[in-house]
Amino acid sequence: EVQLEQSGAEVKKPGESLKISCHVSEFSFSSFWIGWVRQLPGKGLEWMDIIYPPDSDITNSPSFQGQVTISADLSNSTVYLQWNSLKTSDSAIYYCVRRRGSPRGPFDSWGLGTLVSVSS
Amino acid sequence: DIQMTQSPSSLSASIGDRVTISCRASQTIRSHLNWYQMKPGKVPKLLIYATSTLEIGVPSRFSGSESGTDFTLTIRSLQREDLATYYCQQSYSNPPTFGGGTKVDLK
């Protein structure tokens, strides 16, 4: 069974940095694009960015470009999402997703989500 | 960005009811429409991709259809385990975008 194991909930202050993770198991980390989807409290879903781990090719949503950084570590089959300076508006659940096949493929596997709370 | 307008935002139905959820794209997405099911505390699940193809393991009471830029998710006979929030998503062009969601609960 495909597994996307996400890191645990985080409580941070504005201005702090954060890196959350998504560890992949039970499928080849080098064969799929892995990305992130945000869900603001009580709101819908927004796609943020996606990475192809073998060459770190990245596609970003214009809405999130410059706000977060996606990266991948082939040695431990993990994808990361990083903030240098959090804002209260970054408080959300962040889901790790796997995209199947072509650039127009669906997100066929999801993680459980990482809750990020940013408050002073 | 392609806007996905999903309706209704919520609905109440009885077990056994036929449920339909609509999703309209702001421009053509050529059948690149996917449906997801989300339940609190559970891993979100892909139900249907490419408008009408059921993901493996998804019950056949779920179906998807399209008419131009209008897409429909139908649950033929609602079961208790179907109580959830459903999202449509276009994967035709970047960035992929989602509808606002439809919460299905019991009448």
Short mmCIF file of C-alpha atoms in Angstrom, two decimals:
data_model
loop_
_atom_site.label_atom_id
_atom_site.label_comp_id
_atom_site.label_asym_id
_atom_site.label_seq_id
_atom_site.Cartn_x
_atom_site.Cartn_y
_atom_site.Cartn_z
CA GLU A 1 0.00 0.00 0.00
CA VAL A 2 1.28 3.43 -0.97
CA GLN A 3 2.33 5.44 2.06
CA LEU A 4 2.95 9.15 2.37
CA GLU A 5 3.98 9.65 5.99
CA GLN A 6 3.89 13.27 7.05
CA SER A 7 5.61 14.91 10.00
CA GLY A 8 3.60 15.92 13.04
CA ALA A 9 1.71 19.06 13.94
CA GLU A 10 3.69 22.25 14.50
CA VAL A 11 3.05 25.33 16.62
CA LYS A 12 5.15 28.32 15.64
CA LYS A 13 5.40 32.08 16.07
CA PRO A 14 5.33 34.61 13.23
CA GLY A 15 8.78 35.09 11.75
CA GLU A 16 10.01 31.62 12.67
CA SER A 17 11.20 29.11 10.11
CA LEU A 18 9.72 25.66 9.54
CA LYS A 19 10.36 22.57 7.47
CA ILE A 20 7.73 19.84 7.26
CA SER A 21 8.31 16.48 5.66
CA CYS A 22 6.66 13.72 3.68
CA HIS A 23 8.36 10.32 3.71
CA VAL A 24 7.46 7.99 0.88
CA SER A 25 7.31 4.23 1.16
CA GLU A 26 5.91 1.27 -0.72
CA PHE A 27 6.53 2.80 -4.13
CA SER A 28 9.51 4.04 -6.07
CA PHE A 29 10.38 7.55 -4.92
CA SER A 30 12.13 8.11 -8.23
CA SER A 31 9.11 7.39 -10.39
CA PHE A 32 6.51 9.94 -9.33
CA TRP A 33 6.01 13.64 -8.84
CA ILE A 34 5.27 14.57 -5.20
CA GLY A 35 3.61 17.82 -4.21
CA TRP A 36 1.82 19.81 -1.54
CA VAL A 37 -1.79 20.97 -1.15
CA ARG A 38 -2.91 23.53 1.42
CA GLN A 39 -6.21 23.66 3.26
CA LEU A 40 -6.87 26.84 5.19
CA PRO A 41 -9.11 26.50 8.27
CA GLY A 42 -12.66 25.80 7.14
CA LYS A 43 -11.73 26.36 3.51
CA GLY A 44 -11.08 24.39 0.34
CA LEU A 45 -7.93 22.98 -1.21
CA GLU A 46 -5.12 24.85 -2.97
CA TRP A 47 -2.29 23.23 -4.89
CA MET A 48 1.07 24.74 -3.97
CA ASP A 49 3.93 23.04 -5.79
CA ILE A 50 5.31 19.74 -6.97
CA ILE A 51 8.74 18.17 -7.42
CA TYR A 52 10.23 15.28 -9.41
CA PRO A 53 12.81 13.86 -6.98
CA PRO A 54 15.30 12.34 -9.45
CA ASP A 55 16.25 15.75 -10.88
CA SER A 56 14.43 18.15 -8.50
CA ASP A 57 12.43 19.57 -11.38
CA ILE A 58 9.84 21.81 -9.72
CA THR A 59 6.58 23.39 -10.76
CA ASN A 60 5.16 26.11 -8.49
CA SER A 61 1.79 27.71 -8.25
CA PRO A 62 2.17 31.45 -8.93
CA SER A 63 0.17 32.03 -5.74
CA PHE A 64 2.87 30.42 -3.61
CA GLN A 65 6.03 31.22 -5.56
CA GLY A 66 8.60 32.83 -3.27
CA GLN A 67 6.56 32.01 -0.17
CA VAL A 68 7.66 28.41 0.35
CA THR A 69 10.37 26.08 -0.92
CA ILE A 70 9.86 22.46 -1.92
CA SER A 71 12.81 20.07 -1.95
CA ALA A 72 13.51 16.34 -2.06
CA ASP A 73 16.12 14.02 -0.57
CA LEU A 74 16.60 10.86 -2.60
CA SER A 75 18.69 9.23 0.12
CA ASN A 76 15.75 9.01 2.50
CA SER A 77 12.79 9.19 0.08
CA THR A 78 11.49 12.38 1.63
CA VAL A 79 9.99 15.57 0.24
CA TYR A 80 10.05 18.77 2.27
CA LEU A 81 8.17 22.05 2.39
CA GLN A 82 10.01 24.94 3.99
CA TRP A 83 9.20 28.45 5.17
CA ASN A 84 11.88 30.98 6.10
CA SER A 85 9.56 33.38 7.88
CA LEU A 86 6.08 32.17 8.84
CA LYS A 87 3.00 34.39 8.89
CA THR A 88 -0.21 33.83 10.81
CA SER A 89 -1.89 33.35 7.42
CA ASP A 90 0.24 30.21 6.90
CA SER A 91 -1.84 28.43 9.56
CA ALA A 92 -3.38 25.51 7.68
CA ILE A 93 -3.28 21.79 7.06
CA TYR A 94 -0.68 20.81 4.48
CA TYR A 95 -1.20 17.59 2.55
CA CYS A 96 1.50 15.71 0.70
CA VAL A 97 0.23 14.23 -2.58
CA ARG A 98 1.51 11.88 -5.27
CA ARG A 99 0.65 12.64 -8.88
CA ARG A 100 0.02 9.66 -11.06
CA GLY A 101 1.57 9.41 -14.49
CA SER A 102 1.36 12.36 -16.84
CA PRO A 103 1.42 16.08 -15.94
CA ARG A 104 -2.38 15.88 -16.17
CA GLY A 105 -2.66 12.91 -13.83
CA PRO A 106 -4.73 12.91 -10.64
CA PHE A 107 -3.38 13.00 -7.10
CA ASP A 108 -3.81 9.32 -6.41
CA SER A 109 -2.27 9.14 -2.95
CA TRP A 110 -2.40 11.59 -0.07
CA GLY A 111 -0.79 11.93 3.31
CA LEU A 112 -2.80 12.45 6.47
CA GLY A 113 -1.87 16.12 6.57
CA THR A 114 0.36 18.27 8.78
CA LEU A 115 -1.36 20.93 10.86
CA VAL A 116 0.67 24.12 11.09
CA SER A 117 -0.43 26.74 13.61
CA VAL A 118 1.23 30.15 13.58
CA SER A 119 0.33 32.54 16.36
CA SER A 120 2.03 35.12 18.51
CA ASP B 1 -6.09 30.02 -13.50
CA ILE B 2 -9.09 27.84 -14.31
CA GLN B 3 -11.88 28.42 -11.80
CA MET B 4 -13.86 25.41 -10.59
CA THR B 5 -17.33 26.22 -9.25
CA GLN B 6 -18.79 23.40 -7.21
CA SER B 7 -22.37 23.14 -6.01
CA PRO B 8 -24.03 22.78 -3.65
CA SER B 9 -21.61 23.65 -0.84
CA SER B 10 -23.51 21.26 1.39
CA LEU B 11 -26.41 18.87 1.17
CA SER B 12 -28.39 16.65 3.48
CA ALA B 13 -29.64 13.30 2.27
CA SER B 14 -31.04 10.05 3.61
CA ILE B 15 -29.42 6.65 3.36
CA GLY B 16 -30.36 5.18 0.01
CA ASP B 17 -30.88 8.55 -1.67
CA ARG B 18 -29.37 9.42 -5.03
CA VAL B 19 -26.93 12.30 -4.56
CA THR B 20 -25.52 14.53 -7.27
CA ILE B 21 -22.74 17.09 -6.96
CA SER B 22 -21.91 19.51 -9.73
CA CYS B 23 -18.70 21.14 -10.80
CA ARG B 24 -18.32 23.76 -13.55
CA ALA B 25 -15.02 24.75 -15.13
CA SER B 26 -14.42 28.33 -16.27
CA GLN B 27 -12.97 27.02 -19.55
CA THR B 28 -12.43 23.73 -21.31
CA ILE B 29 -10.54 21.09 -19.34
CA ARG B 30 -11.01 18.27 -21.83
CA SER B 31 -12.22 15.61 -19.36
CA HIS B 32 -9.27 16.16 -17.01
CA LEU B 33 -11.54 16.26 -13.99
CA ASN B 34 -10.99 14.31 -10.79
CA TRP B 35 -13.09 13.77 -7.67
CA TYR B 36 -11.83 13.30 -4.13
CA GLN B 37 -13.46 12.29 -0.86
CA MET B 38 -12.30 13.76 2.43
CA LYS B 39 -13.24 12.69 5.93
CA PRO B 40 -11.93 14.25 9.17
CA GLY B 41 -8.90 12.39 10.47
CA LYS B 42 -8.68 10.14 7.40
CA VAL B 43 -6.39 10.16 4.41
CA PRO B 44 -8.13 11.88 1.49
CA LYS B 45 -9.10 9.51 -1.26
CA LEU B 46 -9.18 9.70 -5.05
CA LEU B 47 -12.59 8.45 -6.20
CA ILE B 48 -12.80 9.18 -9.90
CA TYR B 49 -10.28 10.46 -12.44
CA ALA B 50 -10.56 11.60 -16.04
CA THR B 51 -14.22 12.48 -15.47
CA SER B 52 -15.61 8.97 -15.21
CA THR B 53 -12.95 6.34 -14.42
CA LEU B 54 -13.40 4.80 -10.99
CA GLU B 55 -10.27 4.40 -8.93
CA ILE B 56 -9.58 0.78 -7.96
CA GLY B 57 -11.59 -0.22 -4.92
CA VAL B 58 -14.18 2.55 -5.21
CA PRO B 59 -17.74 1.19 -5.04
CA SER B 60 -19.71 1.17 -8.27
CA ARG B 61 -22.44 3.35 -6.74
CA PHE B 62 -20.12 6.27 -7.51
CA SER B 63 -20.07 7.59 -11.06
CA GLY B 64 -18.91 10.66 -12.94
CA SER B 65 -20.10 12.35 -16.09
CA GLU B 66 -19.61 15.52 -18.11
CA SER B 67 -21.42 17.84 -20.46
CA GLY B 68 -19.03 20.35 -21.92
CA THR B 69 -17.54 22.21 -18.97
CA ASP B 70 -20.11 20.85 -16.50
CA PHE B 71 -19.20 17.77 -14.51
CA THR B 72 -21.26 15.64 -12.14
CA LEU B 73 -20.45 13.20 -9.37
CA THR B 74 -23.35 10.86 -8.61
CA ILE B 75 -23.77 8.54 -5.67
CA ARG B 76 -26.48 6.13 -6.76
CA SER B 77 -27.57 5.03 -3.27
CA LEU B 78 -26.02 6.94 -0.40
CA GLN B 79 -24.41 4.81 2.31
CA ARG B 80 -23.37 5.93 5.78
CA GLU B 81 -19.70 5.59 4.87
CA ASP B 82 -20.22 8.13 2.06
CA LEU B 83 -20.83 10.97 4.51
CA ALA B 84 -17.88 13.19 3.72
CA THR B 85 -16.76 16.28 1.86
CA TYR B 86 -16.21 15.92 -1.87
CA TYR B 87 -13.94 18.03 -4.06
CA CYS B 88 -13.58 18.26 -7.79
CA GLN B 89 -10.21 19.19 -9.31
CA GLN B 90 -9.09 20.02 -12.83
CA SER B 91 -5.73 18.65 -13.91
CA TYR B 92 -5.83 20.07 -17.45
CA SER B 93 -3.64 23.09 -16.88
CA ASN B 94 -1.28 24.52 -14.28
CA PRO B 95 -1.99 25.32 -11.59
CA PRO B 96 -4.37 22.45 -10.87
CA THR B 97 -7.39 23.94 -9.12
CA PHE B 98 -10.10 22.56 -6.87
CA GLY B 99 -13.77 23.27 -6.42
CA GLY B 100 -14.91 24.69 -3.10
CA GLY B 101 -16.14 21.34 -1.79
CA THR B 102 -19.51 19.77 -1.02
CA LYS B 103 -20.23 18.46 2.44
CA VAL B 104 -22.68 15.55 2.45
CA ASP B 105 -24.43 14.78 5.72
CA LEU B 106 -27.50 12.95 6.94
CA LYS B 107 -30.94 14.49 6.72
#
